[in-house]
Amino acid sequence: MHKEHAYISLGSNMGDSQTTLTLAFDEIDNLPQCRLLTKSSLYLSSPMGPENQPDYVNAVCLIETALEPLALLAQLQDIELRYGRERKAERWGPRTLDLDILLYGNQTISTPELTVPHYGMAEREFVMVPLFEIAPSMIMPDGNAIALWVAKCNLDGLRRLTTSEQA
Ligand code: ROI
C-alpha cells in the first residue's frame, strides 16, 4: 500500500475549543488508512479576519495515510460535521472545528475542492508556528527553509498553551 505524509491544520473558536482539538487528533488517528505520527502543542491565537469573534485554538499534525487527497478531505469534512461545523454565509466567521490539508507529500493540487499547498499558510502564524514546532527542518514548497517563513510571520497574537493550561 502506498503511503504519503500529510500535514493537517486544526482550528476552533466556538464551544470548548481545546477539548475539540484534543478529540480531533484522536478522530484523525482513527480514520481509515490514516495514522497520526506527530501533533503540535495547542496555541491560542487572535482571529485573522473579522475581529469581533473569540480567539482561536490552533494546532497542526503530521499523518501517514494511504488515502488519496480528495478522500482524505472528505474524511476530514466528515469529522468537521460531526463536531457541529455549519457552513455559514459569513466569510471567515467563527467555527467549531476547521480541518485543512496543508501539505500532501510533495504534491501540488489545484481543483475546485482542494488547493495544496494550502493557499494562505505562509501568512498564517497560527499555522506556521505549530508546523515549525513539529517539522523544524522542513523545506517548504518554494525551496526555502520553514524557519525563513516563520521569521516573516507576525507572532504578536499567538501564544503556545503550557501543559498546565491544556485541557
Ligand atoms: N484565525 C485564527 N487565529 N485561527 C484560525 O484557525 C482561523 N481560521 C479562519 C479565519 C476565519 C481566517 N481566521 C482564523 O478560517
PDB file of C-alpha atoms and ligand atoms in Angstrom:
ATOM      1  CA  MET A   1       0.000   0.000   0.000  1.00  0.00           C
ATOM      2  CA  HIS A   2       1.408   3.389  -0.995  1.00  0.00           C
ATOM      3  CA  LYS A   3       1.550   5.840   1.865  1.00  0.00           C
ATOM      4  CA  GLU A   4       2.110   9.560   1.914  1.00  0.00           C
ATOM      5  CA  HIS A   5       2.851  12.026   4.673  1.00  0.00           C
ATOM      6  CA  ALA A   6       0.348  14.870   5.058  1.00  0.00           C
ATOM      7  CA  TYR A   7       0.215  17.889   7.354  1.00  0.00           C
ATOM      8  CA  ILE A   8      -3.193  18.977   8.641  1.00  0.00           C
ATOM      9  CA  SER A   9      -4.133  22.168  10.471  1.00  0.00           C
ATOM     10  CA  LEU A  10      -6.776  22.310  13.179  1.00  0.00           C
ATOM     11  CA  GLY A  11      -8.649  25.385  14.381  1.00  0.00           C
ATOM     12  CA  SER A  12     -11.631  26.159  16.596  1.00  0.00           C
ATOM     13  CA  ASN A  13     -13.113  29.218  18.292  1.00  0.00           C
ATOM     14  CA  MET A  14     -16.576  28.070  19.329  1.00  0.00           C
ATOM     15  CA  GLY A  15     -17.527  25.765  22.165  1.00  0.00           C
ATOM     16  CA  ASP A  16     -14.795  24.048  24.189  1.00  0.00           C
ATOM     17  CA  SER A  17     -12.089  24.503  21.575  1.00  0.00           C
ATOM     18  CA  GLN A  18      -9.257  22.831  23.477  1.00  0.00           C
ATOM     19  CA  THR A  19     -11.296  19.682  24.071  1.00  0.00           C
ATOM     20  CA  THR A  20     -12.484  19.701  20.460  1.00  0.00           C
ATOM     21  CA  LEU A  21      -8.922  19.812  19.145  1.00  0.00           C
ATOM     22  CA  THR A  22      -7.769  17.108  21.526  1.00  0.00           C
ATOM     23  CA  LEU A  23     -10.627  14.860  20.381  1.00  0.00           C
ATOM     24  CA  ALA A  24      -9.987  15.760  16.731  1.00  0.00           C
ATOM     25  CA  PHE A  25      -6.425  14.396  16.978  1.00  0.00           C
ATOM     26  CA  ASP A  26      -7.902  11.045  18.021  1.00  0.00           C
ATOM     27  CA  GLU A  27     -10.541  11.181  15.285  1.00  0.00           C
ATOM     28  CA  ILE A  28      -7.807  11.744  12.700  1.00  0.00           C
ATOM     29  CA  ASP A  29      -5.745   8.881  14.115  1.00  0.00           C
ATOM     30  CA  ASN A  30      -8.825   6.632  13.856  1.00  0.00           C
ATOM     31  CA  LEU A  31      -9.620   7.433  10.216  1.00  0.00           C
ATOM     32  CA  PRO A  32      -9.332   4.519   7.809  1.00  0.00           C
ATOM     33  CA  GLN A  33      -5.825   4.138   6.383  1.00  0.00           C
ATOM     34  CA  CYS A  34      -4.532   7.012   8.499  1.00  0.00           C
ATOM     35  CA  ARG A  35      -2.090   7.124  11.345  1.00  0.00           C
ATOM     36  CA  LEU A  36      -1.255  10.160  13.438  1.00  0.00           C
ATOM     37  CA  LEU A  37       2.523  10.495  13.656  1.00  0.00           C
ATOM     38  CA  THR A  38       3.128  13.851  15.376  1.00  0.00           C
ATOM     39  CA  LYS A  39       0.969  16.552  16.863  1.00  0.00           C
ATOM     40  CA  SER A  40       1.926  20.080  17.879  1.00  0.00           C
ATOM     41  CA  SER A  41       1.065  21.852  21.093  1.00  0.00           C
ATOM     42  CA  LEU A  42      -2.167  23.814  21.198  1.00  0.00           C
ATOM     43  CA  TYR A  43      -1.833  27.546  20.526  1.00  0.00           C
ATOM     44  CA  LEU A  44      -4.111  30.442  21.386  1.00  0.00           C
ATOM     45  CA  SER A  45      -4.358  32.931  18.524  1.00  0.00           C
ATOM     46  CA  SER A  46      -6.116  36.208  17.768  1.00  0.00           C
ATOM     47  CA  PRO A  47      -8.631  35.912  14.960  1.00  0.00           C
ATOM     48  CA  MET A  48      -7.485  36.616  11.452  1.00  0.00           C
ATOM     49  CA  GLY A  49     -10.322  38.265   9.546  1.00  0.00           C
ATOM     50  CA  PRO A  50     -13.267  39.776  11.442  1.00  0.00           C
ATOM     51  CA  GLU A  51     -12.083  40.781  14.938  1.00  0.00           C
ATOM     52  CA  ASN A  52     -15.467  40.528  16.653  1.00  0.00           C
ATOM     53  CA  GLN A  53     -15.076  36.807  17.280  1.00  0.00           C
ATOM     54  CA  PRO A  54     -13.399  34.775  20.045  1.00  0.00           C
ATOM     55  CA  ASP A  55      -9.702  33.851  19.957  1.00  0.00           C
ATOM     56  CA  TYR A  56      -8.885  30.574  18.233  1.00  0.00           C
ATOM     57  CA  VAL A  57      -7.190  27.461  19.461  1.00  0.00           C
ATOM     58  CA  ASN A  58      -4.918  26.166  16.687  1.00  0.00           C
ATOM     59  CA  ALA A  59      -2.613  23.198  16.130  1.00  0.00           C
ATOM     60  CA  VAL A  60      -1.190  21.051  13.348  1.00  0.00           C
ATOM     61  CA  CYS A  61      -0.404  17.373  12.972  1.00  0.00           C
ATOM     62  CA  LEU A  62       1.506  15.038  10.705  1.00  0.00           C
ATOM     63  CA  ILE A  63      -0.185  11.879   9.480  1.00  0.00           C
ATOM     64  CA  GLU A  64       0.749   8.938   7.335  1.00  0.00           C
ATOM     65  CA  THR A  65      -2.069   7.966   5.004  1.00  0.00           C
ATOM     66  CA  ALA A  66      -2.950   5.737   2.075  1.00  0.00           C
ATOM     67  CA  LEU A  67      -6.000   7.876   1.286  1.00  0.00           C
ATOM     68  CA  GLU A  68      -5.853   9.962  -1.853  1.00  0.00           C
ATOM     69  CA  PRO A  69      -6.074  13.725  -1.198  1.00  0.00           C
ATOM     70  CA  LEU A  70      -9.768  14.096  -2.041  1.00  0.00           C
ATOM     71  CA  ALA A  71     -10.674  11.014   0.000  1.00  0.00           C
ATOM     72  CA  LEU A  72      -8.716  12.447   2.923  1.00  0.00           C
ATOM     73  CA  LEU A  73     -10.510  15.794   2.505  1.00  0.00           C
ATOM     74  CA  ALA A  74     -13.895  14.038   2.571  1.00  0.00           C
ATOM     75  CA  GLN A  75     -12.944  12.228   5.796  1.00  0.00           C
ATOM     76  CA  LEU A  76     -11.796  15.488   7.418  1.00  0.00           C
ATOM     77  CA  GLN A  77     -15.024  17.234   6.399  1.00  0.00           C
ATOM     78  CA  ASP A  78     -16.970  14.371   7.932  1.00  0.00           C
ATOM     79  CA  ILE A  79     -15.166  14.968  11.251  1.00  0.00           C
ATOM     80  CA  GLU A  80     -15.918  18.712  11.000  1.00  0.00           C
ATOM     81  CA  LEU A  81     -19.619  17.967  10.543  1.00  0.00           C
ATOM     82  CA  ARG A  82     -19.675  15.572  13.478  1.00  0.00           C
ATOM     83  CA  TYR A  83     -18.254  18.366  15.654  1.00  0.00           C
ATOM     84  CA  GLY A  84     -21.035  20.681  14.692  1.00  0.00           C
ATOM     85  CA  ARG A  85     -19.498  22.645  11.851  1.00  0.00           C
ATOM     86  CA  GLU A  86     -22.069  24.688   9.989  1.00  0.00           C
ATOM     87  CA  ARG A  87     -21.098  26.262   6.723  1.00  0.00           C
ATOM     88  CA  LYS A  88     -22.338  29.817   7.143  1.00  0.00           C
ATOM     89  CA  ALA A  89     -22.749  32.615   4.690  1.00  0.00           C
ATOM     90  CA  GLU A  90     -20.319  34.806   6.615  1.00  0.00           C
ATOM     91  CA  ARG A  91     -16.823  34.548   5.217  1.00  0.00           C
ATOM     92  CA  TRP A  92     -14.188  33.966   7.855  1.00  0.00           C
ATOM     93  CA  GLY A  93     -16.698  33.693  10.682  1.00  0.00           C
ATOM     94  CA  PRO A  94     -16.333  31.630  13.865  1.00  0.00           C
ATOM     95  CA  ARG A  95     -16.238  27.842  13.669  1.00  0.00           C
ATOM     96  CA  THR A  96     -16.375  24.831  15.992  1.00  0.00           C
ATOM     97  CA  LEU A  97     -13.775  22.889  14.009  1.00  0.00           C
ATOM     98  CA  ASP A  98     -11.809  23.585  10.879  1.00  0.00           C
ATOM     99  CA  LEU A  99      -9.510  20.924   9.414  1.00  0.00           C
ATOM    100  CA  ASP A 100      -7.356  21.792   6.408  1.00  0.00           C
ATOM    101  CA  ILE A 101      -4.840  19.803   4.406  1.00  0.00           C
ATOM    102  CA  LEU A 102      -1.705  21.964   4.370  1.00  0.00           C
ATOM    103  CA  LEU A 103       0.675  19.669   2.519  1.00  0.00           C
ATOM    104  CA  TYR A 104       0.251  16.248   0.963  1.00  0.00           C
ATOM    105  CA  GLY A 105       3.589  14.599   0.202  1.00  0.00           C
ATOM    106  CA  ASN A 106       5.226  16.936  -2.258  1.00  0.00           C
ATOM    107  CA  GLN A 107       2.132  17.171  -4.438  1.00  0.00           C
ATOM    108  CA  THR A 108       0.628  20.315  -5.861  1.00  0.00           C
ATOM    109  CA  ILE A 109      -3.140  20.022  -6.137  1.00  0.00           C
ATOM    110  CA  SER A 110      -5.401  22.559  -7.746  1.00  0.00           C
ATOM    111  CA  THR A 111      -9.035  21.523  -8.084  1.00  0.00           C
ATOM    112  CA  PRO A 112     -12.274  23.325  -7.189  1.00  0.00           C
ATOM    113  CA  GLU A 113     -12.480  21.284  -3.943  1.00  0.00           C
ATOM    114  CA  LEU A 114      -8.882  21.377  -2.828  1.00  0.00           C
ATOM    115  CA  THR A 115      -5.769  23.521  -3.134  1.00  0.00           C
ATOM    116  CA  VAL A 116      -2.493  22.081  -1.809  1.00  0.00           C
ATOM    117  CA  PRO A 117      -0.223  23.553  -0.530  1.00  0.00           C
ATOM    118  CA  HIS A 118      -2.914  25.421   1.390  1.00  0.00           C
ATOM    119  CA  TYR A 119      -3.171  28.859  -0.208  1.00  0.00           C
ATOM    120  CA  GLY A 120      -2.901  31.027   2.899  1.00  0.00           C
ATOM    121  CA  MET A 121      -0.488  29.099   5.089  1.00  0.00           C
ATOM    122  CA  ALA A 122       2.562  31.334   4.642  1.00  0.00           C
ATOM    123  CA  GLU A 123       0.788  34.359   6.153  1.00  0.00           C
ATOM    124  CA  ARG A 124      -0.848  32.407   8.964  1.00  0.00           C
ATOM    125  CA  GLU A 125       1.369  32.401  12.035  1.00  0.00           C
ATOM    126  CA  PHE A 126      -1.157  30.087  13.729  1.00  0.00           C
ATOM    127  CA  VAL A 127      -0.290  27.510  11.051  1.00  0.00           C
ATOM    128  CA  MET A 128       3.419  28.188  10.511  1.00  0.00           C
ATOM    129  CA  VAL A 129       4.493  28.248  14.182  1.00  0.00           C
ATOM    130  CA  PRO A 130       2.896  24.894  15.127  1.00  0.00           C
ATOM    131  CA  LEU A 131       4.231  23.443  11.864  1.00  0.00           C
ATOM    132  CA  PHE A 132       7.724  24.687  12.734  1.00  0.00           C
ATOM    133  CA  GLU A 133       7.341  23.052  16.164  1.00  0.00           C
ATOM    134  CA  ILE A 134       6.836  19.580  14.650  1.00  0.00           C
ATOM    135  CA  ALA A 135       8.944  19.974  11.473  1.00  0.00           C
ATOM    136  CA  PRO A 136      11.732  22.459  12.267  1.00  0.00           C
ATOM    137  CA  SER A 137      13.960  21.457   9.361  1.00  0.00           C
ATOM    138  CA  MET A 138      11.296  21.227   6.676  1.00  0.00           C
ATOM    139  CA  ILE A 139      11.946  22.695   3.249  1.00  0.00           C
ATOM    140  CA  MET A 140       8.833  24.495   2.046  1.00  0.00           C
ATOM    141  CA  PRO A 141       7.381  24.123  -1.468  1.00  0.00           C
ATOM    142  CA  ASP A 142       9.197  27.271  -2.655  1.00  0.00           C
ATOM    143  CA  GLY A 143      12.542  25.715  -1.708  1.00  0.00           C
ATOM    144  CA  ASN A 144      13.090  27.863   1.382  1.00  0.00           C
ATOM    145  CA  ALA A 145      13.583  26.582   4.921  1.00  0.00           C
ATOM    146  CA  ILE A 146      10.472  26.742   7.125  1.00  0.00           C
ATOM    147  CA  ALA A 147      12.455  28.928   9.546  1.00  0.00           C
ATOM    148  CA  LEU A 148      12.514  31.671   6.894  1.00  0.00           C
ATOM    149  CA  TRP A 149       8.733  31.515   6.508  1.00  0.00           C
ATOM    150  CA  VAL A 150       8.251  31.687  10.278  1.00  0.00           C
ATOM    151  CA  ALA A 151      10.647  34.632  10.517  1.00  0.00           C
ATOM    152  CA  LYS A 152       8.321  36.593   8.224  1.00  0.00           C
ATOM    153  CA  CYS A 153       5.236  35.951  10.375  1.00  0.00           C
ATOM    154  CA  ASN A 154       3.819  38.423  12.882  1.00  0.00           C
ATOM    155  CA  LEU A 155       3.787  36.479  16.136  1.00  0.00           C
ATOM    156  CA  ASP A 156       2.063  39.122  18.314  1.00  0.00           C
ATOM    157  CA  GLY A 157      -1.324  37.416  18.596  1.00  0.00           C
ATOM    158  CA  LEU A 158      -0.003  33.906  19.147  1.00  0.00           C
ATOM    159  CA  ARG A 159       0.750  32.056  22.378  1.00  0.00           C
ATOM    160  CA  ARG A 160       1.573  28.404  22.978  1.00  0.00           C
ATOM    161  CA  LEU A 161      -0.583  26.963  25.735  1.00  0.00           C
ATOM    162  CA  THR A 162       1.522  25.480  28.507  1.00  0.00           C
ATOM    163  CA  THR A 163       0.988  21.900  29.595  1.00  0.00           C
ATOM    164  CA  SER A 164      -0.863  23.008  32.698  1.00  0.00           C
ATOM    165  CA  GLU A 165      -3.194  25.188  30.634  1.00  0.00           C
ATOM    166  CA  GLN A 166      -4.078  22.432  28.181  1.00  0.00           C
ATOM    167  CA  ALA A 167      -7.342  20.569  28.631  1.00  0.00           C
TER     168      ALA A 167
HETATM  169  N1  ROI B   1      -7.886  32.995  12.754  1.00  0.00           N
HETATM  170  C1  ROI B   1      -7.166  32.262  13.600  1.00  0.00           C
HETATM  171  N2  ROI B   1      -6.410  32.868  14.525  1.00  0.00           N
HETATM  172  N3  ROI B   1      -7.139  30.896  13.558  1.00  0.00           N
HETATM  173  C2  ROI B   1      -7.878  30.227  12.630  1.00  0.00           C
HETATM  174  O1  ROI B   1      -7.844  28.981  12.608  1.00  0.00           O
HETATM  175  C3  ROI B   1      -8.650  30.964  11.716  1.00  0.00           C
HETATM  176  N4  ROI B   1      -9.400  30.353  10.781  1.00  0.00           N
HETATM  177  C4  ROI B   1     -10.083  31.033   9.887  1.00  0.00           C
HETATM  178  C5  ROI B   1     -10.114  32.539   9.877  1.00  0.00           C
HETATM  179  C6  ROI B   1     -11.526  32.998   9.992  1.00  0.00           C
HETATM  180  C7  ROI B   1      -9.475  33.002   8.570  1.00  0.00           C
HETATM  181  N5  ROI B   1      -9.360  33.109  10.956  1.00  0.00           N
HETATM  182  C8  ROI B   1      -8.627  32.378  11.812  1.00  0.00           C
HETATM  183  O2  ROI B   1     -10.758  30.383   8.955  1.00  0.00           O
END
